[in-house]
Amino acid sequence: PVQWLSGRKFIAMAEKNKVAVITGASRGIGKAIAERLAEEDCEILLVAKTSETLAKVALPTTTTRCERLATDLRTVEGCERVKAEIDAKFGGRVDILVNNAGDTKGGTFLETPDELWEAGFSLKLFGAVRVTRALWPALRESKGCVVNVIGGFARTPDPDFMIGGAVNAAFANFSKALAGLGLRDDVNVNAVHPGLTVTERLEEILQGKADREGVSFDQAKAQFQGNARRLGEPSDVAELVAFLCSPKARHVHGTAIAVDGGYTAGVY
């Protein structure tokens, strides 16, 4: 049964706390997801590129077990370290995988080198593919769930953010195919498409847009925001992810949900 504790908790802890792996967990949306799942009493493995940024993540409870792994998910070896850490620290158990790592760059098409394209795919898409593949047997064993945090550019191509759009579209396709495998193996798989969300990464994207167009940061921000009521907060995404990881959402499978305040035009 699902327990609603203090009006906030989604995830029922029947026998033991759920073990959650969160990539890109040192800042922004990934950090907010880690904080939210800590409130659900999950045991958490935080994964990010550097130990310095991971050390700054302070979860809101001292009772939740939290391990930190600094590794480069752009490499095969870096992804394999996630599985090794789970085996060593959590006995191989995984209930929740949140693929959130990504650092795709914007820029004009003719001035964007192959290195940036390769880096974008290596981290966000190939990193997620490799980590998911490594942890899938454990997720199958626990009848767990995968949430892929992708982004609205999967649905709204932009000539100044081609790498992000292409990576996100491929990631969305992978997520839907993975959900088909999840039906066979009883692993829930869903995708989340954050819209414009107030993070350090958004500031980098907006500053790049301002520099390319010769406008101020605030002007670039206003152009991006358009008719949206407000910019999103990382907690907006984290609340949805927590729900998708809960028994309440078990029949929500193979879908992609936008968290963008209605910003994305279209019928889905």
Coordinates of C-alpha atoms in Angstrom, one line a residue:
P1 CA 0.0 0.0 0.0
V2 CA 1.0 3.6 -0.6
Q3 CA 1.6 5.6 2.6
W4 CA 0.9 9.3 2.5
L5 CA 3.0 10.7 5.4
S6 CA 2.9 14.3 6.4
G7 CA 0.9 15.0 3.2
R8 CA 4.1 14.8 1.1
K9 CA 5.5 11.3 0.8
F10 CA 4.8 9.2 -2.2
I11 CA 7.1 6.2 -1.9
A12 CA 6.0 3.3 0.3
M13 CA 8.8 1.6 2.2
A14 CA 7.6 -1.9 2.8
E15 CA 10.7 -3.8 3.7
K16 CA 13.6 -1.4 3.4
N17 CA 14.4 2.0 2.0
K18 CA 14.6 2.3 -1.8
V19 CA 18.0 2.8 -3.4
A20 CA 18.1 5.6 -5.9
V21 CA 20.9 6.4 -8.4
I22 CA 20.9 10.0 -9.6
T23 CA 23.3 11.2 -12.3
G24 CA 24.1 14.9 -12.7
A25 CA 23.3 15.2 -9.1
S26 CA 25.6 18.0 -7.9
R27 CA 23.5 21.0 -9.0
G28 CA 20.3 22.3 -10.5
I29 CA 17.6 19.7 -11.2
G30 CA 19.6 16.7 -10.2
K31 CA 20.4 18.2 -6.8
A32 CA 16.7 19.0 -6.3
I33 CA 15.7 15.4 -7.2
A34 CA 18.2 14.1 -4.7
E35 CA 16.8 16.3 -2.0
R36 CA 13.2 15.3 -2.8
L37 CA 14.0 11.6 -2.8
A38 CA 15.9 12.0 0.5
E39 CA 12.6 13.3 1.9
E40 CA 11.1 9.9 0.8
D41 CA 13.8 8.2 2.9
C42 CA 15.6 6.8 -0.2
E43 CA 19.2 5.7 0.1
I44 CA 21.0 7.6 -2.6
L45 CA 24.0 7.4 -4.8
L46 CA 24.9 10.8 -6.1
V47 CA 26.8 10.8 -9.4
A48 CA 28.6 13.8 -10.9
K49 CA 31.8 14.6 -12.6
T50 CA 33.8 16.2 -9.8
S51 CA 34.1 15.5 -6.0
E52 CA 34.2 19.2 -5.3
T53 CA 30.7 19.8 -6.6
L54 CA 29.3 16.7 -5.0
A55 CA 30.7 17.7 -1.6
K56 CA 28.5 20.8 -1.7
V57 CA 25.3 18.7 -1.9
A58 CA 23.7 18.7 1.6
L59 CA 20.6 16.5 1.8
P60 CA 17.8 17.7 4.1
T61 CA 17.9 14.8 6.5
T62 CA 20.7 13.2 8.5
T63 CA 19.0 9.8 8.6
T64 CA 19.2 9.1 4.8
R65 CA 22.2 7.2 3.6
C66 CA 24.0 9.0 0.9
E67 CA 27.1 8.0 -1.1
R68 CA 28.9 10.2 -3.6
L69 CA 30.7 9.1 -6.8
A70 CA 32.8 11.4 -8.9
T71 CA 33.1 9.9 -12.4
D72 CA 33.1 10.9 -16.0
L73 CA 30.0 9.4 -17.6
R74 CA 31.3 10.4 -21.1
T75 CA 33.5 7.3 -20.9
V76 CA 32.7 3.6 -20.8
E77 CA 35.0 3.2 -17.7
G78 CA 33.2 6.1 -16.0
C79 CA 29.8 4.4 -16.4
E80 CA 31.1 1.1 -15.3
R81 CA 32.2 2.7 -12.0
V82 CA 28.5 3.4 -11.2
K83 CA 27.8 -0.3 -11.2
A84 CA 30.9 -1.1 -9.2
E85 CA 29.9 1.5 -6.6
I86 CA 26.4 0.1 -6.3
D87 CA 27.9 -3.4 -5.8
A88 CA 30.3 -2.2 -3.2
K89 CA 28.1 0.2 -1.2
F90 CA 24.6 -1.1 -1.7
G91 CA 25.1 -4.8 -2.3
G92 CA 24.0 -4.5 -5.9
R93 CA 20.5 -3.2 -5.1
V94 CA 18.9 -0.5 -7.2
D95 CA 15.3 0.5 -7.2
I96 CA 15.4 3.9 -8.9
L97 CA 17.6 5.3 -11.7
V98 CA 17.3 8.9 -12.6
N99 CA 19.4 9.8 -15.7
N100 CA 19.8 13.5 -15.4
A101 CA 23.5 14.2 -16.5
G102 CA 23.9 16.4 -19.5
D103 CA 25.8 19.4 -20.7
T104 CA 25.0 20.0 -24.4
K105 CA 26.1 23.4 -25.8
G106 CA 24.3 25.9 -27.9
G107 CA 25.8 27.9 -30.8
T108 CA 25.4 28.6 -34.5
F109 CA 25.5 25.6 -36.8
L110 CA 28.5 26.6 -38.9
E111 CA 30.6 27.5 -35.9
T112 CA 29.9 24.4 -33.8
P113 CA 32.7 21.9 -34.1
D114 CA 32.4 18.1 -34.1
E115 CA 33.9 18.0 -30.6
L116 CA 30.9 19.7 -29.1
W117 CA 28.5 17.4 -30.9
E118 CA 30.4 14.3 -29.8
A119 CA 30.6 15.6 -26.2
G120 CA 26.9 16.3 -26.1
F121 CA 26.0 12.8 -27.2
S122 CA 28.7 11.1 -25.1
L123 CA 27.4 12.4 -21.8
K124 CA 23.7 12.8 -22.1
L125 CA 22.8 9.9 -24.4
F126 CA 25.6 7.4 -24.3
G127 CA 26.1 7.9 -20.6
A128 CA 22.5 7.2 -19.9
V129 CA 22.5 4.2 -22.2
R130 CA 25.6 2.7 -20.6
V131 CA 24.5 3.3 -17.0
T132 CA 21.0 2.0 -17.7
R133 CA 22.4 -1.1 -19.3
A134 CA 24.7 -1.8 -16.4
L135 CA 22.0 -1.4 -13.8
W136 CA 19.1 -3.0 -15.7
P137 CA 19.5 -6.5 -14.1
A138 CA 19.3 -4.9 -10.7
L139 CA 16.3 -2.8 -11.7
R140 CA 14.6 -5.9 -13.1
E141 CA 15.3 -7.8 -9.9
S142 CA 13.7 -5.0 -7.8
K143 CA 10.9 -4.2 -10.3
G144 CA 12.2 -0.7 -10.1
C145 CA 11.9 2.4 -12.3
V146 CA 13.8 4.6 -14.6
V147 CA 13.2 8.3 -15.1
N148 CA 15.1 10.1 -17.9
V149 CA 15.3 13.8 -17.5
I150 CA 15.6 15.0 -21.1
G151 CA 14.3 18.5 -22.0
G152 CA 11.8 20.5 -24.1
F153 CA 14.2 20.9 -27.0
A154 CA 13.4 17.2 -27.9
R155 CA 10.1 18.6 -29.2
T156 CA 11.0 22.2 -30.2
P157 CA 14.1 22.3 -32.5
D158 CA 16.0 25.5 -32.4
P159 CA 18.7 26.6 -35.0
D160 CA 20.9 27.9 -32.2
F161 CA 20.6 24.8 -30.0
M162 CA 20.9 22.0 -32.5
I163 CA 23.1 19.7 -30.4
G164 CA 20.7 19.8 -27.5
G165 CA 17.7 19.2 -29.7
A166 CA 19.3 16.3 -31.5
V167 CA 20.5 14.7 -28.3
N168 CA 17.2 15.1 -26.6
A169 CA 15.2 13.7 -29.5
A170 CA 17.5 10.6 -29.6
F171 CA 17.2 10.3 -25.9
A172 CA 13.4 10.5 -26.0
N173 CA 13.3 7.8 -28.7
F174 CA 15.6 5.6 -26.6
S175 CA 13.3 6.1 -23.6
K176 CA 10.2 5.0 -25.5
A177 CA 12.0 1.9 -26.7
L178 CA 13.3 1.2 -23.2
A179 CA 9.8 1.3 -21.9
G180 CA 8.9 -1.5 -24.3
L181 CA 11.7 -3.6 -22.7
G182 CA 10.3 -2.5 -19.3
L183 CA 7.0 -4.1 -20.1
R184 CA 8.8 -7.4 -20.5
D185 CA 10.9 -7.0 -17.4
D186 CA 8.5 -5.2 -15.1
V187 CA 10.6 -2.0 -14.9
N188 CA 8.8 1.3 -15.2
V189 CA 10.3 3.8 -17.6
N190 CA 9.2 7.4 -18.2
A191 CA 10.7 10.6 -19.4
V192 CA 10.5 14.2 -18.2
H193 CA 10.9 17.2 -20.4
P194 CA 11.8 20.3 -18.2
G195 CA 11.2 23.6 -19.8
L196 CA 13.1 26.8 -19.0
T197 CA 14.2 26.1 -15.4
V198 CA 16.2 28.4 -13.2
T199 CA 19.6 26.7 -12.9
E200 CA 23.2 27.6 -13.5
R201 CA 22.9 25.8 -16.8
L202 CA 20.0 28.0 -18.0
E203 CA 22.1 31.0 -17.1
E204 CA 24.9 29.7 -19.4
I205 CA 22.4 29.1 -22.2
L206 CA 20.9 32.6 -21.9
Q207 CA 24.3 34.2 -21.7
G208 CA 25.3 32.4 -24.9
K209 CA 22.2 33.6 -26.6
A210 CA 22.8 37.2 -25.4
D211 CA 26.4 37.1 -26.7
R212 CA 25.4 35.7 -30.1
E213 CA 22.6 38.3 -30.6
G214 CA 24.3 41.3 -29.1
V215 CA 21.5 41.8 -26.5
S216 CA 21.5 42.0 -22.7
F217 CA 21.1 39.0 -20.5
D218 CA 17.6 40.2 -19.4
Q219 CA 16.5 40.7 -23.0
A220 CA 17.6 37.2 -23.9
K221 CA 15.7 35.9 -20.8
A222 CA 12.6 37.7 -21.8
Q223 CA 12.7 36.4 -25.3
F224 CA 13.2 32.8 -24.0
Q225 CA 10.4 33.1 -21.5
G226 CA 7.8 34.3 -24.0
N227 CA 4.3 33.9 -22.8
A228 CA 5.1 31.4 -20.0
R229 CA 3.8 32.5 -16.6
R230 CA 7.2 32.1 -15.0
L231 CA 10.4 30.2 -15.3
G232 CA 10.4 26.8 -13.7
E233 CA 12.2 25.8 -10.5
P234 CA 14.2 22.6 -10.0
S235 CA 11.7 21.6 -7.4
D236 CA 8.9 21.6 -10.0
V237 CA 10.7 18.8 -11.8
A238 CA 11.7 17.0 -8.6
E239 CA 8.1 16.7 -7.4
L240 CA 7.1 15.0 -10.7
V241 CA 10.1 12.7 -10.6
A242 CA 9.3 11.6 -7.0
F243 CA 5.7 10.8 -8.1
L244 CA 6.9 8.8 -11.1
C245 CA 9.2 6.7 -8.8
S246 CA 6.2 5.9 -6.5
P247 CA 3.8 3.0 -6.5
K248 CA 1.0 5.5 -7.2
A249 CA 2.5 6.0 -10.7
R250 CA 3.0 2.4 -11.6
H251 CA 0.4 2.5 -14.4
V252 CA 2.1 5.6 -15.8
H253 CA 4.6 4.0 -18.1
G254 CA 6.3 4.8 -21.4
T255 CA 5.2 8.4 -21.4
A256 CA 7.0 11.8 -21.6
I257 CA 5.7 14.7 -19.5
A258 CA 6.6 18.3 -19.9
V259 CA 7.2 20.5 -16.9
D260 CA 7.2 23.8 -18.6
G261 CA 4.2 25.8 -17.5
G262 CA 2.6 25.3 -21.0
Y263 CA 5.5 26.8 -22.8
T264 CA 5.9 24.1 -25.4
A265 CA 3.6 24.5 -28.4
G266 CA 1.9 21.4 -29.7
V267 CA -0.7 18.8 -28.9
Y268 CA 1.4 16.5 -26.8

